């Protein structure tokens, strides 16, 4: 079995080799936790964005989308609580001089305990074979129950200490668990301190008139401050949602794990405005809807799970993450938060402007409650990409590297390959491309033997290869090869478009959400 770390290294190097993700400013040795999306990465990202946008905005007649500015009036961040509370607890190791997030150190420790549970389950599954009942094993095996209780107790204590801002207890917990610095191996820790994650900047040219600003740490506030503008101009009736995709910036203490935790990233957020009191119902509905969206991509139900928050953010009365099984374990991919009337209520106070909705059915005005869904586009990219990258052993003993990106998201839908570079085959290949390019992103590839070209397209994630050969000259048929099954069909050139459309058309994927 490939070790987790090795798998992750492969993901990173494959992303570079096949033009998906590059380190930012690489010629200057890079900039920490900042990445550039390359020719294929930009397409994949665009397709994920579009799949989300259509599922949210186009498929729901009560959700509209906006595109607010990154700069916002600085009072926004006082009202939202970010100036006072958008902190992470940090701790330094005195020997390695490395800085960590205290909560992440503890969570990593818990993940190790959880890994022990997984190991026990795998061992038992092997021992008991078909008669193995995982649920029963998890609830009755004393060793496993012990691990689970231990993990839960640690998370509970950490949650409570962070909630109370009892940073001394967070440090005590790190010490009691005997957590060592992964670099120096020592337990020589500083105290835990709070660190604000917002990037500050200045607006205006002259020093005395310049205004202190922040780069937005989340896109949500651009939606809240526009709530009434959208509601009025769009004549929206509650319940309704406002969606947005855009950049957000956080000065993360420890940026690692490739594009999982960046300092500049993109969020896809939707704020759903509802009647006060209905938040439980809508929170449940949006948890379900969002999970359905993830599962529609066919990346395996076993790779997702919900994680309910112990520690609630200052604005929330309920919150859960959808976690995905990344190469480094289950981690947050998306958050679903019941934000109450915190944000709108707070903007009312700070701006002195009413942000209320007149509900004609109740004949009264109120500040709406909000349920938010918030997913990182880059994290979704990493989920898709890392899940897609597979190495499979073929019958002839060779290993094939294949990037099984869901066809609807694949950057290039088909590559057209003339078997050889003469006899009029390239001309027909170009004709096919000229015809298909109106509907799909297609590419041309004539270099190397056709088998090598197939492998290259497999590794780049292209779902179809269309090969033009001498028979094409006689009967206008081509071979169409499917990336995942490697099956080949002989079909008329005229049939190619429909075969591709059947698999890549977003409509066919969105239908799974109905
Ligand atoms: P974490 O606990 O991992 O720092 P968070 O709980 O602070 O994440 P939210 O504030 O809920 O994250 O942001 C919503 C989503 O934005 C997250 O689920 C994640 O997908 C994405 N996200 C947050 N921070 C980053 C980052 N530094 N880089 C990339 N994506 C991010």
XYZ file of C-alpha atoms and ligand atoms in Angstrom:
545
model
C 0.000 0.000 0.000
C 1.214 3.503 -0.831
C 1.853 5.477 2.328
C -0.347 8.551 2.869
C 2.599 10.917 2.719
C 3.886 9.399 -0.499
C 0.452 9.635 -2.050
C 0.257 13.314 -1.131
C 3.721 14.008 -2.564
C 2.587 12.365 -5.792
C -0.508 14.568 -5.884
C 1.647 17.701 -5.608
C 4.188 16.653 -8.206
C 1.507 15.421 -10.602
C -0.322 18.752 -10.273
C 2.851 20.487 -11.393
C 3.882 18.066 -14.111
C 0.478 18.107 -15.804
C -0.099 21.858 -15.637
C -2.612 22.055 -12.801
C -0.961 23.946 -9.924
C 2.344 25.786 -9.614
C 3.960 27.363 -6.603
C 3.544 31.150 -6.853
C 6.650 33.090 -7.964
C 8.560 29.854 -8.278
C 11.562 31.464 -10.026
C 12.127 33.431 -6.799
C 11.866 30.237 -4.744
C 8.143 30.648 -4.224
C 5.917 32.448 -1.758
C 4.749 30.400 1.182
C 1.143 29.150 0.971
C 0.378 30.990 -2.269
C -0.263 29.031 -5.457
C -1.018 29.665 -9.127
C -3.456 27.633 -11.164
C -1.982 26.580 -14.477
C -3.613 25.891 -17.840
C -5.434 22.726 -16.739
C -5.950 23.866 -13.158
C -7.686 27.052 -14.245
C -10.134 24.983 -16.314
C -10.819 22.512 -13.513
C -11.360 25.347 -11.064
C -13.692 27.119 -13.478
C -15.723 23.931 -13.964
C -16.063 23.334 -10.209
C -17.140 26.958 -9.770
C -19.695 26.600 -12.536
C -21.040 23.328 -11.142
C -21.557 24.989 -7.774
C -23.021 28.177 -9.242
C -25.510 26.308 -11.415
C -26.552 24.019 -8.580
C -27.119 27.032 -6.333
C -28.237 29.934 -8.504
C -29.586 28.444 -11.707
C -31.401 25.491 -10.155
C -33.051 27.442 -7.320
C -35.446 30.204 -8.288
C -35.081 31.747 -4.822
C -31.279 32.074 -4.903
C -29.456 34.854 -6.750
C -25.747 35.504 -7.134
C -23.665 38.642 -6.610
C -20.036 39.668 -6.944
C -19.034 42.087 -4.182
C -15.701 43.913 -3.903
C -12.783 42.532 -1.899
C -12.275 45.874 -0.137
C -15.035 46.799 2.280
C -15.572 49.662 4.677
C -13.446 48.859 7.747
C -16.400 49.059 10.128
C -17.711 45.918 8.420
C -15.078 43.908 10.239
C -15.853 45.462 13.593
C -19.516 44.588 13.137
C -18.767 41.057 11.958
C -16.585 40.400 14.998
C -13.442 39.764 12.946
C -11.423 42.604 14.482
C -11.971 41.241 17.978
C -12.442 37.535 17.478
C -10.909 36.287 14.235
C -7.958 34.791 16.030
C -6.187 31.493 16.076
C -4.356 30.216 19.147
C -0.675 29.944 18.324
C 2.189 28.253 20.119
C 5.910 28.186 19.362
C 8.386 25.440 19.947
C 11.452 27.018 21.557
C 13.885 24.511 20.099
C 12.811 24.372 16.464
C 11.482 27.978 16.506
C 8.523 26.620 14.549
C 5.094 28.097 15.022
C 1.947 25.990 15.260
C -1.759 26.381 15.751
C -2.381 24.946 19.198
C -5.776 23.522 18.200
C -4.278 21.842 15.140
C -1.544 20.176 17.228
C -4.260 18.732 19.438
C -6.449 17.723 16.498
C -3.495 15.962 14.882
C -2.967 14.071 18.126
C -6.626 13.021 18.068
C -6.277 11.958 14.418
C -3.536 9.560 15.509
C -5.908 8.012 18.039
C -8.573 7.746 15.332
C -6.052 6.058 13.056
C -5.623 3.393 15.725
C -9.371 2.780 15.613
C -9.222 2.395 11.826
C -6.389 -0.078 12.213
C -8.363 -2.177 14.720
C -11.369 -2.133 12.377
C -9.259 -3.254 9.421
C -7.719 -6.062 11.481
C -11.109 -7.256 12.727
C -12.665 -7.040 9.268
C -9.936 -9.350 8.012
C -10.372 -11.757 10.918
C -14.164 -12.015 10.773
C -14.577 -11.818 6.998
C -18.143 -11.538 5.695
C -19.704 -11.810 9.134
C -17.990 -8.601 10.306
C -20.384 -6.003 11.666
C -18.518 -2.704 11.804
C -21.164 -0.808 13.789
C -21.258 -3.494 16.455
C -17.490 -3.675 16.622
C -17.181 0.088 17.047
C -19.651 0.139 19.934
C -18.590 -3.002 21.794
C -14.872 -3.659 21.331
C -13.360 -2.378 24.611
C -10.117 -1.171 23.083
C -11.865 0.735 20.295
C -14.460 2.190 22.666
C -11.597 3.323 24.904
C -9.851 5.111 22.015
C -13.083 6.768 20.916
C -13.839 8.008 24.429
C -10.335 9.349 24.798
C -10.518 11.217 21.471
C -13.917 12.696 22.328
C -12.775 13.798 25.782
C -9.739 15.619 24.357
C -11.796 17.463 21.750
C -14.411 18.378 24.319
C -11.870 19.833 26.710
C -10.132 21.751 23.928
C -13.478 23.107 22.723
C -14.434 24.266 26.180
C -11.077 25.902 26.887
C -11.081 27.764 23.577
C -14.661 28.844 24.160
C -13.685 30.289 27.546
C -10.467 31.734 26.080
C -8.624 29.695 28.712
C -5.360 29.527 26.779
C -3.428 28.280 29.804
C -5.563 25.159 29.780
C -4.956 24.652 26.047
C -1.226 24.634 26.821
C -1.791 22.336 29.804
C -3.650 19.926 27.520
C -0.764 19.905 25.023
C 1.614 19.139 27.865
C -0.576 16.444 29.417
C -0.942 14.687 26.056
C 2.836 14.777 25.688
C 2.607 16.369 22.246
C 6.029 16.946 20.737
C 7.128 19.333 18.009
C 7.141 17.359 14.732
C 10.404 19.086 13.771
C 12.534 19.139 16.942
C 10.767 16.324 18.771
C 10.823 18.430 21.936
C 8.112 19.468 24.388
C 9.689 22.861 24.998
C 6.616 25.031 24.280
C 5.869 28.737 24.758
C 2.529 29.905 26.164
C -0.463 29.905 23.822
C -1.317 33.352 22.380
C -4.079 34.697 20.144
C -3.173 35.890 16.635
C -5.491 37.879 14.314
C -5.661 36.424 10.816
C -6.707 39.487 8.819
C -4.350 41.190 6.368
C -4.284 44.938 6.793
C -3.676 47.409 3.985
C -4.220 51.088 3.184
C -6.554 52.899 0.805
C -5.550 56.297 -0.557
C -2.301 57.973 -1.554
C -1.385 60.445 1.153
C -0.227 59.314 4.555
C -2.651 61.436 6.589
C -5.809 60.685 4.607
C -5.114 57.022 4.031
C -7.727 54.685 5.434
C -6.788 51.443 7.154
C -8.492 48.539 5.425
C -8.506 44.774 5.526
C -8.493 42.302 2.707
C -11.726 40.409 3.314
C -11.187 37.191 5.291
C -14.512 35.784 4.051
C -16.905 36.649 1.254
C -20.022 36.436 3.442
C -19.963 40.043 4.670
C -20.276 41.344 1.106
C -23.595 39.501 1.030
C -24.818 40.769 4.402
C -24.180 44.444 3.699
C -26.030 44.073 0.377
C -28.916 42.104 1.848
C -31.509 44.857 1.562
C -30.284 46.093 -1.839
C -30.697 42.625 -3.318
C -33.973 41.927 -1.536
C -35.523 45.170 -2.780
C -34.116 45.281 -6.317
C -34.840 41.578 -6.851
C -38.195 41.686 -4.988
C -37.045 38.604 -3.104
C -39.357 36.938 -0.625
C -38.106 35.088 2.424
C -36.880 32.370 2.368
C -34.267 33.330 -0.234
C -30.529 33.047 -0.733
C -27.640 35.135 -2.035
C -24.639 33.296 -3.433
C -21.159 34.529 -4.197
C -17.800 33.215 -5.325
C -14.685 35.200 -4.649
C -11.269 35.588 -3.124
C -10.653 35.694 0.606
C -7.399 36.300 2.486
C -6.154 34.957 5.794
C -2.746 35.276 7.339
C -2.735 31.609 8.353
C -0.262 30.789 11.112
C 0.774 27.508 9.667
C 0.255 27.185 6.013
C 0.958 23.699 4.786
C -0.728 20.860 2.981
C -0.449 22.458 -0.434
C -3.607 24.272 -1.567
C -5.582 23.016 1.453
C -4.573 25.992 3.571
C -3.526 29.064 1.634
C -3.173 32.719 2.504
C -5.127 33.738 -0.601
C -7.980 31.463 -1.604
C -11.435 31.379 -3.105
C -14.717 30.729 -1.329
C -18.105 29.737 -2.671
C -20.631 30.924 -0.124
C -24.404 31.147 0.055
C -26.356 32.963 2.746
C -29.941 31.810 3.067
C -32.293 34.314 4.736
C -35.149 32.828 6.731
C -37.779 33.537 9.348
C -36.507 33.523 12.923
C -37.370 30.186 14.497
C -37.065 28.185 11.259
C -33.281 27.891 11.463
C -33.241 24.297 12.673
C -35.293 23.120 9.722
C -33.224 25.024 7.147
C -29.935 24.034 8.733
C -30.958 20.393 8.340
C -32.104 20.934 4.759
C -28.917 22.659 3.699
C -26.748 19.988 5.300
C -28.614 17.419 3.267
C -28.575 19.476 0.036
C -24.889 20.133 0.186
C -24.022 16.513 0.874
C -26.145 15.556 -2.124
C -24.157 17.960 -4.302
C -20.910 16.334 -3.216
C -22.208 12.817 -3.735
C -23.492 13.710 -7.225
C -19.874 13.790 -8.383
C -19.497 10.108 -7.618
C -16.338 10.347 -5.514
C -17.515 7.711 -3.021
C -19.901 8.076 -0.099
C -17.270 6.593 2.226
C -15.035 9.615 1.618
C -17.394 12.120 3.247
C -18.618 12.610 6.775
C -20.290 15.277 8.882
C -18.494 16.701 11.864
C -20.640 18.706 14.287
C -18.843 21.562 15.987
C -18.206 21.433 19.723
C -16.892 24.981 19.763
C -19.301 27.353 18.043
C -18.086 30.566 16.435
C -19.329 33.812 17.981
C -22.134 34.081 15.414
C -23.516 30.539 15.311
C -26.173 28.500 17.109
C -25.320 25.305 15.201
C -22.501 24.362 12.854
C -21.205 21.312 11.035
C -18.438 20.583 8.585
C -18.575 18.285 5.646
C -15.242 16.525 5.881
C -13.538 14.792 2.984
C -10.944 12.080 3.107
C -7.901 13.946 1.792
C -4.577 12.103 1.371
C -3.739 13.316 4.907
C -7.012 12.136 6.444
C -10.532 13.479 6.986
C -10.503 17.302 7.016
C -12.972 20.138 6.592
C -14.082 20.785 3.045
C -17.233 22.818 3.647
C -18.984 24.448 6.589
C -22.728 24.746 7.160
C -23.523 27.338 9.803
C -26.697 28.551 11.391
C -25.645 32.189 11.903
C -28.849 33.435 13.604
C -29.470 37.196 13.151
C -25.967 37.948 14.398
C -24.549 39.533 11.241
C -27.526 41.568 10.065
C -28.300 42.607 13.649
C -24.740 43.724 14.182
C -24.591 45.664 10.891
C -27.815 47.416 11.948
C -26.152 48.521 15.162
C -22.888 49.660 13.612
C -24.391 51.363 10.545
C -27.490 52.788 12.183
C -29.486 51.554 9.137
C -32.410 49.169 9.405
C -31.750 45.781 7.810
C -35.200 44.320 8.215
C -37.613 42.450 6.061
C -41.340 43.088 6.009
C -43.025 39.696 5.936
C -46.405 40.164 4.231
C -47.728 36.829 5.528
C -46.960 37.633 9.153
C -47.610 41.336 8.620
C -44.486 42.215 10.612
C -40.871 43.270 10.133
C -37.905 41.383 11.478
C -34.174 40.878 11.079
C -33.964 37.563 9.185
C -32.023 34.584 10.450
C -29.355 33.091 8.223
C -28.117 29.617 7.343
C -24.825 29.691 5.472
C -23.066 27.155 3.297
C -19.389 27.906 2.767
C -17.000 25.827 0.707
C -13.418 26.515 -0.284
C -13.008 26.271 -4.047
C -9.341 25.375 -3.668
C -10.146 22.665 -1.130
C -12.774 21.269 -3.459
C -10.146 21.309 -6.202
C -7.787 19.351 -3.951
C -10.546 16.879 -3.062
C -11.332 16.232 -6.725
C -7.716 16.112 -7.838
C -6.348 13.936 -5.042
C -9.238 11.505 -5.263
C -8.856 11.324 -9.042
C -5.157 10.472 -9.074
C -4.869 6.704 -9.199
C -2.284 4.167 -10.144
C -3.639 0.897 -11.393
C -1.922 -2.275 -12.307
C -2.979 -3.539 -15.721
C -3.340 -7.139 -16.853
C -0.011 -6.985 -18.688
C 1.735 -6.075 -15.414
C 2.393 -2.405 -16.236
C 1.148 0.428 -14.077
C -1.160 3.071 -15.494
C -1.395 6.550 -13.922
C -4.871 7.873 -14.478
C -6.569 11.051 -13.331
C -10.204 10.049 -12.964
C -11.627 13.542 -12.699
C -15.438 13.405 -12.959
C -16.025 13.976 -16.693
C -18.200 17.034 -16.045
C -15.239 18.766 -14.366
C -12.399 17.576 -16.601
C -10.406 20.487 -18.125
C -10.225 18.935 -21.593
C -13.085 16.697 -22.636
C -11.421 14.971 -25.589
C -8.110 14.699 -27.389
C -8.087 14.019 -31.113
C -5.167 11.900 -32.285
C -4.194 11.120 -35.882
C -2.626 7.672 -35.877
C 0.247 9.006 -38.001
C 1.314 12.464 -39.116
C 0.599 12.036 -42.828
C -1.814 10.526 -45.403
C -4.379 13.243 -44.639
C -5.059 11.970 -41.098
C -4.023 15.232 -39.312
C -6.376 17.172 -41.603
C -9.346 15.032 -40.585
C -8.341 15.328 -36.915
C -8.361 19.129 -37.236
C -11.745 18.996 -38.961
C -13.128 17.034 -36.001
C -11.647 19.546 -33.557
C -13.098 22.487 -35.495
C -16.483 20.872 -35.205
C -16.303 19.834 -31.525
C -14.753 23.019 -30.165
C -18.108 24.831 -30.291
C -19.299 22.585 -27.476
C -16.231 21.266 -25.654
C -12.656 22.002 -24.760
C -10.732 19.664 -27.074
C -7.046 19.252 -27.843
C -4.848 17.843 -30.585
C -1.970 15.445 -30.004
C 0.165 13.858 -32.723
C 3.494 13.212 -30.990
C 4.687 9.679 -30.039
C 3.058 6.291 -30.550
C -0.666 6.274 -29.964
C -0.352 4.086 -26.848
C 1.867 6.691 -25.220
C -0.529 9.421 -26.178
C -3.372 7.494 -24.503
C -1.316 7.275 -21.302
C -0.505 10.965 -21.450
C -4.189 11.862 -21.787
C -5.110 9.427 -18.988
C -2.630 11.149 -16.697
C -3.929 14.585 -17.699
C -7.502 13.540 -16.932
C -9.000 13.696 -20.447
C -12.115 11.476 -20.506
C -12.033 10.664 -24.256
C -9.462 10.048 -26.967
C -10.600 10.044 -30.584
C -8.240 8.329 -32.977
C -8.232 8.951 -36.694
C -6.721 6.107 -38.769
C -6.666 4.843 -42.351
C -10.092 3.306 -42.041
C -11.402 6.807 -41.312
C -10.403 7.779 -44.863
C -12.619 5.025 -46.212
C -15.726 5.111 -44.037
C -15.593 8.275 -41.853
C -15.435 6.282 -38.622
C -13.029 6.826 -35.714
C -12.067 4.990 -32.531
C -13.300 6.559 -29.343
C -11.482 5.416 -26.211
C -12.853 5.898 -22.705
C -10.336 6.977 -20.058
C -11.760 5.037 -17.126
C -12.542 1.677 -18.728
C -9.970 1.966 -21.549
C -12.711 0.509 -23.768
C -12.618 1.427 -27.418
C -15.553 1.774 -29.782
C -15.633 2.255 -33.526
C -18.144 4.975 -34.311
C -19.105 7.349 -37.108
C -17.510 10.808 -36.797
C -21.024 12.238 -36.667
C -21.811 10.233 -33.512
C -18.841 11.515 -31.501
C -20.442 14.704 -30.238
C -23.391 12.900 -28.614
C -21.207 10.260 -26.995
C -19.099 12.962 -25.348
C -22.090 15.132 -24.424
C -23.844 12.229 -22.719
C -20.993 12.000 -20.217
C -19.811 15.570 -19.808
C -22.999 17.611 -20.093
C -23.528 19.437 -16.792
C -27.271 19.013 -17.177
C -26.974 15.249 -16.789
C -25.021 15.655 -13.557
C -27.235 18.377 -12.116
C -30.254 16.124 -12.645
C -28.941 13.937 -9.822
C -29.715 16.799 -7.454
C -33.406 16.896 -8.289
P -10.132 25.760 9.132
O -10.715 25.320 10.444
O -9.644 24.641 8.263
O -9.178 26.906 9.242
P -12.410 27.419 8.929
O -13.374 26.686 9.798
O -11.717 28.613 9.435
O -11.353 26.384 8.314
P -14.435 28.730 7.410
O -14.148 30.059 7.997
O -15.668 28.003 7.826
O -13.152 27.785 7.582
O -14.375 28.887 5.835
C -15.207 28.160 4.953
C -14.418 27.319 3.986
O -13.386 28.082 3.368
C -13.715 26.149 4.620
O -14.577 25.050 4.751
C -12.611 25.868 3.628
O -13.071 25.043 2.577
C -12.284 27.226 3.068
N -11.043 27.763 3.677
C -10.918 28.363 4.876
N -9.650 28.732 5.098
C -8.941 28.364 3.997
C -7.574 28.491 3.607
N -6.682 29.086 4.383
N -7.210 27.991 2.403
C -8.101 27.405 1.597
N -9.400 27.262 1.907
C -9.834 27.738 3.084
